[in-house]
Short mmCIF file of C-alpha atoms and ligand atoms in Angstrom, two decimals:
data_model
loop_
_atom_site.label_atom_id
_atom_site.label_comp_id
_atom_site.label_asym_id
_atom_site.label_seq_id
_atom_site.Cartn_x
_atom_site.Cartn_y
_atom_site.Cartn_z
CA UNK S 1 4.80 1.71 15.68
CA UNK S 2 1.87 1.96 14.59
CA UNK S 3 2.83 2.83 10.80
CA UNK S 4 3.41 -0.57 10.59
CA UNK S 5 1.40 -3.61 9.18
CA UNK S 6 1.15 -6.19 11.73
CA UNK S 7 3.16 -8.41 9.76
CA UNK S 8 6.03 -6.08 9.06
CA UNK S 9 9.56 -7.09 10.69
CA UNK S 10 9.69 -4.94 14.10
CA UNK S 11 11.86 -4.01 17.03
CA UNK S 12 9.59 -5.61 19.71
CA UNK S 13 8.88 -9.41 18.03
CA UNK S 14 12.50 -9.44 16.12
CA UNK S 15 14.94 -12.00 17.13
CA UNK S 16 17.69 -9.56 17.78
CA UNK S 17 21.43 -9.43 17.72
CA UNK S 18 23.46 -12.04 18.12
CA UNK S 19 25.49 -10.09 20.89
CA UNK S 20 23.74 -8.35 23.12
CA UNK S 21 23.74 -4.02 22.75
CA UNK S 22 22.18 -0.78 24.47
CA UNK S 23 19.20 0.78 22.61
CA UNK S 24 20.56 3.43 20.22
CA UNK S 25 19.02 6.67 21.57
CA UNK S 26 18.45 8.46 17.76
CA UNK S 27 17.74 5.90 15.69
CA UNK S 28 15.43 2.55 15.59
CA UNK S 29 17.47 -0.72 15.17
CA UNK S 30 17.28 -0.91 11.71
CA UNK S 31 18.47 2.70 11.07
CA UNK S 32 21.27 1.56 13.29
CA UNK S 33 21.88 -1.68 10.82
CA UNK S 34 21.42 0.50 7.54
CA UNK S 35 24.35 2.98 9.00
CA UNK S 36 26.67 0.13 10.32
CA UNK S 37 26.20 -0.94 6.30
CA UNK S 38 27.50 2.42 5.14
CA UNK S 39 30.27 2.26 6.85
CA UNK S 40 32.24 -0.47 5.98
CA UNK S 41 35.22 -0.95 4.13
CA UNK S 42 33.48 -3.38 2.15
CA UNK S 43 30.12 -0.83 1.14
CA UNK S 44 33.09 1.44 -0.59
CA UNK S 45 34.16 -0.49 -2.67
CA UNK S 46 31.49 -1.47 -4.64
CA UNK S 47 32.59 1.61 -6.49
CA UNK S 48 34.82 -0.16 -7.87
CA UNK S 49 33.07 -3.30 -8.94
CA UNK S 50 31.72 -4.48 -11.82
CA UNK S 51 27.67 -4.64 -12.18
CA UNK S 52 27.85 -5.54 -16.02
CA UNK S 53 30.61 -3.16 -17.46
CA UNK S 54 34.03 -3.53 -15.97
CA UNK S 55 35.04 -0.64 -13.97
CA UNK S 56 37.17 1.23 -16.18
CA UNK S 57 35.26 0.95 -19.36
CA UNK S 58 33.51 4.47 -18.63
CA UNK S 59 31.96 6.40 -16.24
CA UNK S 60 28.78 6.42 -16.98
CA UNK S 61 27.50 3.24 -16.12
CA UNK S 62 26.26 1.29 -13.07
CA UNK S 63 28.96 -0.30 -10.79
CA UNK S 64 27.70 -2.17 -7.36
CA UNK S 65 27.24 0.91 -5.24
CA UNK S 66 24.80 2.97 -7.75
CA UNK S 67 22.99 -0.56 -8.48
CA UNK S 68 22.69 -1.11 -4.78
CA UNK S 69 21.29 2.82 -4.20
CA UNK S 70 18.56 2.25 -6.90
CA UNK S 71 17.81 -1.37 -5.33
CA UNK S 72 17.18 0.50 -2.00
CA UNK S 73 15.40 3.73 -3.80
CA UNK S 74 12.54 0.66 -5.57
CA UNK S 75 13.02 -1.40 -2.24
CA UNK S 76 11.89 1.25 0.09
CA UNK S 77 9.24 3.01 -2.34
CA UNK S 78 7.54 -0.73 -1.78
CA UNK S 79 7.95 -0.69 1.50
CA UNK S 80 6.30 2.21 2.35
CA UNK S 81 3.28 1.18 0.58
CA UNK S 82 2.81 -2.37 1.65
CA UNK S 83 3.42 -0.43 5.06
CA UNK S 84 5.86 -2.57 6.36
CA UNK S 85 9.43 -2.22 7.67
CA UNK S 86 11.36 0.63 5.13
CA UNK S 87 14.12 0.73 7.25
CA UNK S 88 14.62 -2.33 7.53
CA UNK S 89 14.57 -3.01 3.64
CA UNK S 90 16.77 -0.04 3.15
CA UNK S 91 19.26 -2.08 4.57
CA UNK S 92 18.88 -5.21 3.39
CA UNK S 93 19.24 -3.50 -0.17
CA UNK S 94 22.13 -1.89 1.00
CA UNK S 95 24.04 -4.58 1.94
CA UNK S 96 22.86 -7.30 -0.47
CA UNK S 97 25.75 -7.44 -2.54
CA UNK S 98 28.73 -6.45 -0.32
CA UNK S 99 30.14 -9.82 -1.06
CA UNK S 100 30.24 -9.81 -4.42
CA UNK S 101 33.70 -10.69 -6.35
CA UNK S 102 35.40 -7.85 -8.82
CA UNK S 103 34.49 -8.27 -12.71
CA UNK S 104 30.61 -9.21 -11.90
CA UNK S 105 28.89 -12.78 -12.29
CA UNK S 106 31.67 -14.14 -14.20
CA UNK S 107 34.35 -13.03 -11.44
CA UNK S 108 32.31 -15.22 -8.90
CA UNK S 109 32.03 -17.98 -11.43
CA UNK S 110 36.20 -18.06 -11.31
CA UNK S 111 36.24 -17.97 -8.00
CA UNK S 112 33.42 -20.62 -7.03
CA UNK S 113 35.87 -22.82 -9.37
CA UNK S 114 38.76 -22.00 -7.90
CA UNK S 115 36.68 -22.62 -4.21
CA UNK S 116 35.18 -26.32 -5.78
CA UNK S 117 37.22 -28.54 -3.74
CA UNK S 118 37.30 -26.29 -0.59
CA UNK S 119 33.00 -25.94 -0.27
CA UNK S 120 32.42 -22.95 -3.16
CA UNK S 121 32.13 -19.88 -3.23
CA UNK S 122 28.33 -17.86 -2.88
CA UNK S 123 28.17 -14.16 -3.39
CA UNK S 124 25.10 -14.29 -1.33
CA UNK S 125 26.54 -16.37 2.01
CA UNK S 126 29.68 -14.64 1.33
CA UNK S 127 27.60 -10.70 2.09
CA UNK S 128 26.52 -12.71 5.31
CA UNK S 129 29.91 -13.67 6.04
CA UNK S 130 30.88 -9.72 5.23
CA UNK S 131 28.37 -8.32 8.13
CA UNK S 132 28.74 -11.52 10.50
CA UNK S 133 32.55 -11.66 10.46
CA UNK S 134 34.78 -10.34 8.01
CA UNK S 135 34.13 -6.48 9.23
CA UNK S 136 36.12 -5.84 11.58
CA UNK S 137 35.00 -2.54 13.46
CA UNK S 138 33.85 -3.16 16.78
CA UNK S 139 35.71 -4.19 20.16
CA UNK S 140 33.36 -6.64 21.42
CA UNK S 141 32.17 -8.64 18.61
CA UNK S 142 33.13 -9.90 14.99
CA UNK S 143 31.53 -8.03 12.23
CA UNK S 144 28.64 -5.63 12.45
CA UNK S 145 25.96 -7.87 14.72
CA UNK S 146 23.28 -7.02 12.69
CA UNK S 147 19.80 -7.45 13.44
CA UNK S 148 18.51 -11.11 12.50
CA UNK S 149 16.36 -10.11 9.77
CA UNK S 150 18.90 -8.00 8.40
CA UNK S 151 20.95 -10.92 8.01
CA UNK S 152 17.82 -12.87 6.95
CA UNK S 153 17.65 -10.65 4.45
CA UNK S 154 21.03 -10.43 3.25
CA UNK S 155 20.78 -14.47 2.46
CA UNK S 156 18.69 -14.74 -0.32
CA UNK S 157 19.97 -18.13 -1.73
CA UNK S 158 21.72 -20.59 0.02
CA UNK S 159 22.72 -24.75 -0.47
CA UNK S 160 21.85 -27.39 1.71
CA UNK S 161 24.77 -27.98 3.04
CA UNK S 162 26.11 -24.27 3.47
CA UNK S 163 22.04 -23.99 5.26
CA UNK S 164 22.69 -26.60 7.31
CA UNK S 165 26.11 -24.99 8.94
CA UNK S 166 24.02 -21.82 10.16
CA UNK S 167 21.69 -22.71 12.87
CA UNK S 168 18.10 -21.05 12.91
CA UNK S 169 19.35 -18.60 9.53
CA UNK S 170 19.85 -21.36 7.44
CA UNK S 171 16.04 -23.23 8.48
CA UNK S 172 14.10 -21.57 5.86
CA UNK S 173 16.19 -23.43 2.72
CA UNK S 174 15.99 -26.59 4.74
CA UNK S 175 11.94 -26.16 5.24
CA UNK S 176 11.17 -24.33 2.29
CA UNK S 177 10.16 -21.13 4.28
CA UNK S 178 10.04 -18.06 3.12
CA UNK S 179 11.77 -14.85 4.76
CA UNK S 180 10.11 -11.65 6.18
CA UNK S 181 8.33 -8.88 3.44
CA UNK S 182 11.02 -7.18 3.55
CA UNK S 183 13.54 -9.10 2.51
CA UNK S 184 11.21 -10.59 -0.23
CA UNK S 185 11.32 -7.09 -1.38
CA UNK S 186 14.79 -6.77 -1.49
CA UNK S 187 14.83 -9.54 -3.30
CA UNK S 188 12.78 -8.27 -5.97
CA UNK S 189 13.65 -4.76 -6.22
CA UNK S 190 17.36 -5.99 -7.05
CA UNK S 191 15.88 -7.55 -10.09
CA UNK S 192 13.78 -4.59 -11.08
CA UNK S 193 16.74 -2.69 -11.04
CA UNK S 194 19.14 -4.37 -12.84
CA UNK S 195 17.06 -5.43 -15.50
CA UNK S 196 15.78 -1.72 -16.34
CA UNK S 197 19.31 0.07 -15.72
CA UNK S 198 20.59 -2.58 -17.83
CA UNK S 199 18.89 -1.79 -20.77
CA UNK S 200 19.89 1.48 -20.24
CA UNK S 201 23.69 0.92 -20.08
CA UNK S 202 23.47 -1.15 -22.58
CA UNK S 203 21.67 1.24 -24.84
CA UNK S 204 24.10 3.75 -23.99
CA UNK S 205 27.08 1.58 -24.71
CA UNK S 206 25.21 0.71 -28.65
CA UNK S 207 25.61 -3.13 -27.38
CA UNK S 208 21.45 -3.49 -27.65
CA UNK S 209 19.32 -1.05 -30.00
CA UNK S 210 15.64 0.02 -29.42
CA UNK S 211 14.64 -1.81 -32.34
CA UNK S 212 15.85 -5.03 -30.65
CA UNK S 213 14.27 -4.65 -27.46
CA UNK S 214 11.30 -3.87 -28.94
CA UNK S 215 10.82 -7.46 -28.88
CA UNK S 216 10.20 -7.50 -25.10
CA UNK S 217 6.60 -6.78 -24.65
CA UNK S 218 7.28 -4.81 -21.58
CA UNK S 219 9.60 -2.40 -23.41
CA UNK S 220 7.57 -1.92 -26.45
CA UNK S 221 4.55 -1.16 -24.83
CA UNK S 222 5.77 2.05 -22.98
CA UNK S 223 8.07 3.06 -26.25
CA UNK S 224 4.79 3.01 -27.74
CA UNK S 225 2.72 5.38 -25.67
CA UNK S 226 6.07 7.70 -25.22
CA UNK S 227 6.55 7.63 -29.00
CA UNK S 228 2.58 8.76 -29.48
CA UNK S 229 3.02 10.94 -26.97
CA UNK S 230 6.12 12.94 -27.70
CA UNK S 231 6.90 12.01 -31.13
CA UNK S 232 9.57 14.76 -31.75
CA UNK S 233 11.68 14.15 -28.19
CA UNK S 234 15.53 13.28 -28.53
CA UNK S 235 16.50 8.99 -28.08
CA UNK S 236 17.79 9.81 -24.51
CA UNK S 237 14.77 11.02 -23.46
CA UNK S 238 12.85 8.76 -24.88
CA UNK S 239 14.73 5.84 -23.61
CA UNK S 240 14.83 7.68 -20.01
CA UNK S 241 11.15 7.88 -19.95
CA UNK S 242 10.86 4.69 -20.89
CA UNK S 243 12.61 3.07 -18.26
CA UNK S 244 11.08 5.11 -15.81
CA UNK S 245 7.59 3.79 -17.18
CA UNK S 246 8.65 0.47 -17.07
CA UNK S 247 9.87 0.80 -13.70
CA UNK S 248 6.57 2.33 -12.43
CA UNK S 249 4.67 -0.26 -14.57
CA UNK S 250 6.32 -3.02 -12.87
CA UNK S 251 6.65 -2.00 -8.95
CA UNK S 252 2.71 -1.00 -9.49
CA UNK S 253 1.92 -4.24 -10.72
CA UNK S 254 3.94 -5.65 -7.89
CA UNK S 255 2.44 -3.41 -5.13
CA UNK S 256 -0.89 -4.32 -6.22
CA UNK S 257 -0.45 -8.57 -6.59
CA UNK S 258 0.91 -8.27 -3.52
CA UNK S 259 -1.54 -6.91 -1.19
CA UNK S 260 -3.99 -9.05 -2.78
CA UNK S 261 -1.66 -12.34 -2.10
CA UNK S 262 -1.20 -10.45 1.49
CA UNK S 263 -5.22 -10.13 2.41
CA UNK S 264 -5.70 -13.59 1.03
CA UNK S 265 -3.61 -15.32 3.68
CA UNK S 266 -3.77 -12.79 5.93
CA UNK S 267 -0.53 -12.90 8.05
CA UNK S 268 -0.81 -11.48 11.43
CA UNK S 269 2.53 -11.64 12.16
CA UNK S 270 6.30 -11.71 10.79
CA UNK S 271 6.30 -15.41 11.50
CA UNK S 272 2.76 -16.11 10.05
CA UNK S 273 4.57 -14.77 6.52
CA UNK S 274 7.32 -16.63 6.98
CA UNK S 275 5.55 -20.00 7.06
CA UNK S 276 4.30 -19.43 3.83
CA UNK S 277 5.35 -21.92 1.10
CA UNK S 278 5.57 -19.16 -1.18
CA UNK S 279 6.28 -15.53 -1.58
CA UNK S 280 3.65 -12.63 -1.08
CA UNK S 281 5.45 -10.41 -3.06
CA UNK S 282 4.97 -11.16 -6.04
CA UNK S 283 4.40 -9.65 -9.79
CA UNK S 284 1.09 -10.96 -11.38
CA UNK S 285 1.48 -14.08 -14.20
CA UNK S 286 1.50 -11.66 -16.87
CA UNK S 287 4.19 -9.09 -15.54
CA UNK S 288 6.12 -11.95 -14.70
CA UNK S 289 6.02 -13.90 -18.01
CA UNK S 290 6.99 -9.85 -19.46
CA UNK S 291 10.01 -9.73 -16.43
CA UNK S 292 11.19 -12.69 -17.79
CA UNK S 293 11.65 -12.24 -21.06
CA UNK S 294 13.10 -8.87 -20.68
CA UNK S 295 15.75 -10.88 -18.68
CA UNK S 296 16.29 -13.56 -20.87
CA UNK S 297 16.27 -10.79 -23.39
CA UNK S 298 19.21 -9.04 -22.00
CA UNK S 299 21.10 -12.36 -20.87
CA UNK S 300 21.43 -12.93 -24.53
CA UNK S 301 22.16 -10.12 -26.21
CA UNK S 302 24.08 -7.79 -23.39
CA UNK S 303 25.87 -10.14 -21.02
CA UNK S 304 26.49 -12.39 -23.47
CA UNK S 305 27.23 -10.02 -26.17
CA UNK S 306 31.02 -10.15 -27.37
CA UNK S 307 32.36 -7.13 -25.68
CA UNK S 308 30.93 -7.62 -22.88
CA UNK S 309 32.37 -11.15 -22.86
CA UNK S 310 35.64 -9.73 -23.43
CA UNK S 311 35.60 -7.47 -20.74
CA UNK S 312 35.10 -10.42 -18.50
CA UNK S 313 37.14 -13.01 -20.02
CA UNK S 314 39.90 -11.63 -18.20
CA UNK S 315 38.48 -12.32 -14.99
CA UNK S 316 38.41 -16.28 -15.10
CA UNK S 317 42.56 -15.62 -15.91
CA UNK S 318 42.99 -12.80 -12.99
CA UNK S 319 41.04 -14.43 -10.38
CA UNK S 320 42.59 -18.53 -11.08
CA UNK S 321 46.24 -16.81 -11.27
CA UNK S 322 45.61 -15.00 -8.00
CA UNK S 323 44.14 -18.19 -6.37
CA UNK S 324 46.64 -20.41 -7.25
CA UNK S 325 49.67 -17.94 -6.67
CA UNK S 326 48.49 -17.30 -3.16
CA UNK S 327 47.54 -21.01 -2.23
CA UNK S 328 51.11 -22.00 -3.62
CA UNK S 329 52.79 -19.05 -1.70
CA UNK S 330 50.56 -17.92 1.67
CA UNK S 331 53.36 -15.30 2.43
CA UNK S 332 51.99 -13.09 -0.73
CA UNK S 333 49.18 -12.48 1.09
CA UNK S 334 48.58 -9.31 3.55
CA UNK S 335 49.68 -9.89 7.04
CA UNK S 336 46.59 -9.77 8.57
CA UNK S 337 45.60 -12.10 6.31
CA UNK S 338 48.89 -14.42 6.74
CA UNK S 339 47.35 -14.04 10.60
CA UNK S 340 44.39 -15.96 10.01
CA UNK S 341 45.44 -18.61 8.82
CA UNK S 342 48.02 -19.06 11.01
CA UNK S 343 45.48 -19.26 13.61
CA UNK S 344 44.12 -22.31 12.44
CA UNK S 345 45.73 -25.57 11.67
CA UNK S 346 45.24 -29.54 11.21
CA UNK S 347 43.55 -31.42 8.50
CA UNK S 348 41.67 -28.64 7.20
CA UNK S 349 44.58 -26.55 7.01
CA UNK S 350 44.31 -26.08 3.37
CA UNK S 351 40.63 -25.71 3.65
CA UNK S 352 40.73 -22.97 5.68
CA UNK S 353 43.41 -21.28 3.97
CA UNK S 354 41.66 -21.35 0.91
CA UNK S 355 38.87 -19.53 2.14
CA UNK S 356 40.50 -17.07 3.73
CA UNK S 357 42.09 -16.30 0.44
CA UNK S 358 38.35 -16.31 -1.38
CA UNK S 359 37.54 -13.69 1.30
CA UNK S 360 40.57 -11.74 -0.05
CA UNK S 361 39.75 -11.88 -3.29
CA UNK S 362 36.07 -11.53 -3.44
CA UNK S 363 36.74 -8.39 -1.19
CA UNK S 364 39.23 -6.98 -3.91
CA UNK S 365 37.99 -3.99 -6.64
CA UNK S 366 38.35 -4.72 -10.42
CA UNK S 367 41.20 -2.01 -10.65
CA UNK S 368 42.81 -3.86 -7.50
CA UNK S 369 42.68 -7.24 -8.77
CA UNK S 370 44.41 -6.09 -12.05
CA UNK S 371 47.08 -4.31 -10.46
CA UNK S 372 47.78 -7.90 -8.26
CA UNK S 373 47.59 -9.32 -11.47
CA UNK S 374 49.95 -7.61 -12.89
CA UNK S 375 52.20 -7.41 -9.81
CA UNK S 376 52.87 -11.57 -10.44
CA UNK S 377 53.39 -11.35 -13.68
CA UNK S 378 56.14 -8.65 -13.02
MG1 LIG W 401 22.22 -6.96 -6.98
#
């Protein structure tokens, strides 16, 4: 183990599963986590969700599963460097948005309205409730009994009130703690990676142009140098080698901010870094002030651009009418479904039915919650 950083998440200090399991003989515990993540129902379909374009609007651009591959390619290049847990990471990327609805951010909008009176709806606590209990592959326990900093990981954001319902997970957002490295890394690579394969879809779909990003600092300073450098190459090249710059601009950035923040305080331990007030990984001021503007860049001019609105308008429509037909009529729901909420009754009854139908519906593709759709409205 020696590969590791003292501070890295590892077999010997972690806090375990939450059902006790043999040692896997080939793998570590981690590697063991990352393929129990693979193989869920709930992994393949992120196919079929949207990241920013709705599924069928093409082919060529990011859904959930490619975003959460390049998460996990960034997450685990940091890793390796900062010398702490890459397996681990690996699999916190992996799984860090297996509960997210169909039709993207404005599909869990819907749904978190349709959830208001019955506690919400969280695309974050709803990937923990994925791996803790809505898997179900395994005889002898719920879910996939992931390793506690995999599911550390895999709850990024969290309310009061939802922190305060999970026991020793749910401490850091009551204290203000901060999770292991790796999951801070996690954290971060999702945002490198959506932000620069953004720009890319959205160049490729003509809803953003070159000349308008150029406004973001961080953009035009490697279109500059790639410009100078190859003035003659085609606009897909240029706009590949761009990203890729700005990608390696910002991780490098990253990698080094961080190990300065890390031999600063100086964690000796997994526990030591998690009683920090703040992150360690972290982008300097400057990269961060660029980050952001990228971001509030692309908020405004690609996700809230007109198609792209219109693609997703439909979603607040499919996701309401397939709330309220299935609270009004339980027996439209799958059996197994129909089963568990059956097995619960009382005054939460509706409660409880409602989120089992959330958990149906966040676990539905884009393509399958259109063909429900259209299914009630004959
Ligand atoms: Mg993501």
């Amino acid at each position: 183990m020696s590969e590791f950083s003292p501070y890295a998440a590892q077999e010997h200090t972690s806090k375990g599963r939450m059902f006790a399991e043999s040692n896997p003989v080939y793998r570590n515990q981690y590697q063991r986590d990352r393929d129990r993540i693979i193989h869920t129902a709930a992994f393949r379909r992120l196919e079929y969700k949207t990241q920013v374009f709705v599924n069928h609007e093409g082919d060529m651009f990011r859904n959930r599963l490619t975003h959460s591959l390049e998460v996990s390619q960034i997450g685990r290049t940091i890793a390796r460097v900062l010398k702490v847990n890459e397996d681990l990471t690996e699999a916190i990327c992996l799984a860090h948005d297996l509960g997210h609805t169909p039709f993207g951010h404005a599909g869990q909008d819907a749904l978190n309205a349709c959830m208001r009176e019955y506690g919400g709806f969280e695309h974050n606590l709803q990937s923990l409730r994925v791996v803790d209990k809505l898997e179900e592959r395994y005889p002898e326990f719920p879910g996939l009994n992931l390793m506690f900093e995999s599911r550390e990981g895999i709850l990024k954001h969290c309310s009061r009130k939802n922190a305060e319902e999970l026991g020793e997970l749910g401490e850091r957002f009551l204290q203000g703690r901060q999770p292991g490295l790796e999951a801070q890394i996690a954290n971060i690579a999702d945002e490198i990676a959506y932000n620069n394969h953004d720009v890319d879809d959205g160049l490729r779909a003509g809803l953003i142009t070159i000349t308008q990003l150029a406004e973001c600092k961080i953009f035009n300073e490697q279109l500059e140098q790639v410009k100078s450098r190859w003035p003659d190459i085609s606009e897909k090249r240029q706009v590949a080698e761009v990203v890729r710059r700005m990608i390696n601009h910002v991780v490098t950035d990253l990698v080094n901010t961080s190990t300065s923040l890390i031999n600063e305080f100086n964690p000796q331990t997994i526990d030591d870094v998690r009683a920090q007030k703040n992150p360690l990984i972290q982008f300097s001021r400057g990269v961060h002030e660029d980050h952001l503007q990228l971001k509030r860049f692309l908020r405004k001019n690609l996700y809230q651009h007109d198609r792209v609105r219109q693609m997703t308008q439909k979603a607040d429509e499919v996701i309401n009418q397939l709330f309220n037909a299935y609270m009004k009529d339980l027996s439209r729901l799958p059996e197994d479904f129909q089963q568990r909420i059956d097995a619960e009754s009382g005054p939460t009854a509706d409660q409880h039915a409602a989120r089992v139908i959330a958990d149906y519906i966040a676990g539905m593709t884009d393509r399958y919650a259109f063909a429900e759709f259209e299914k009630l409205n004959g």
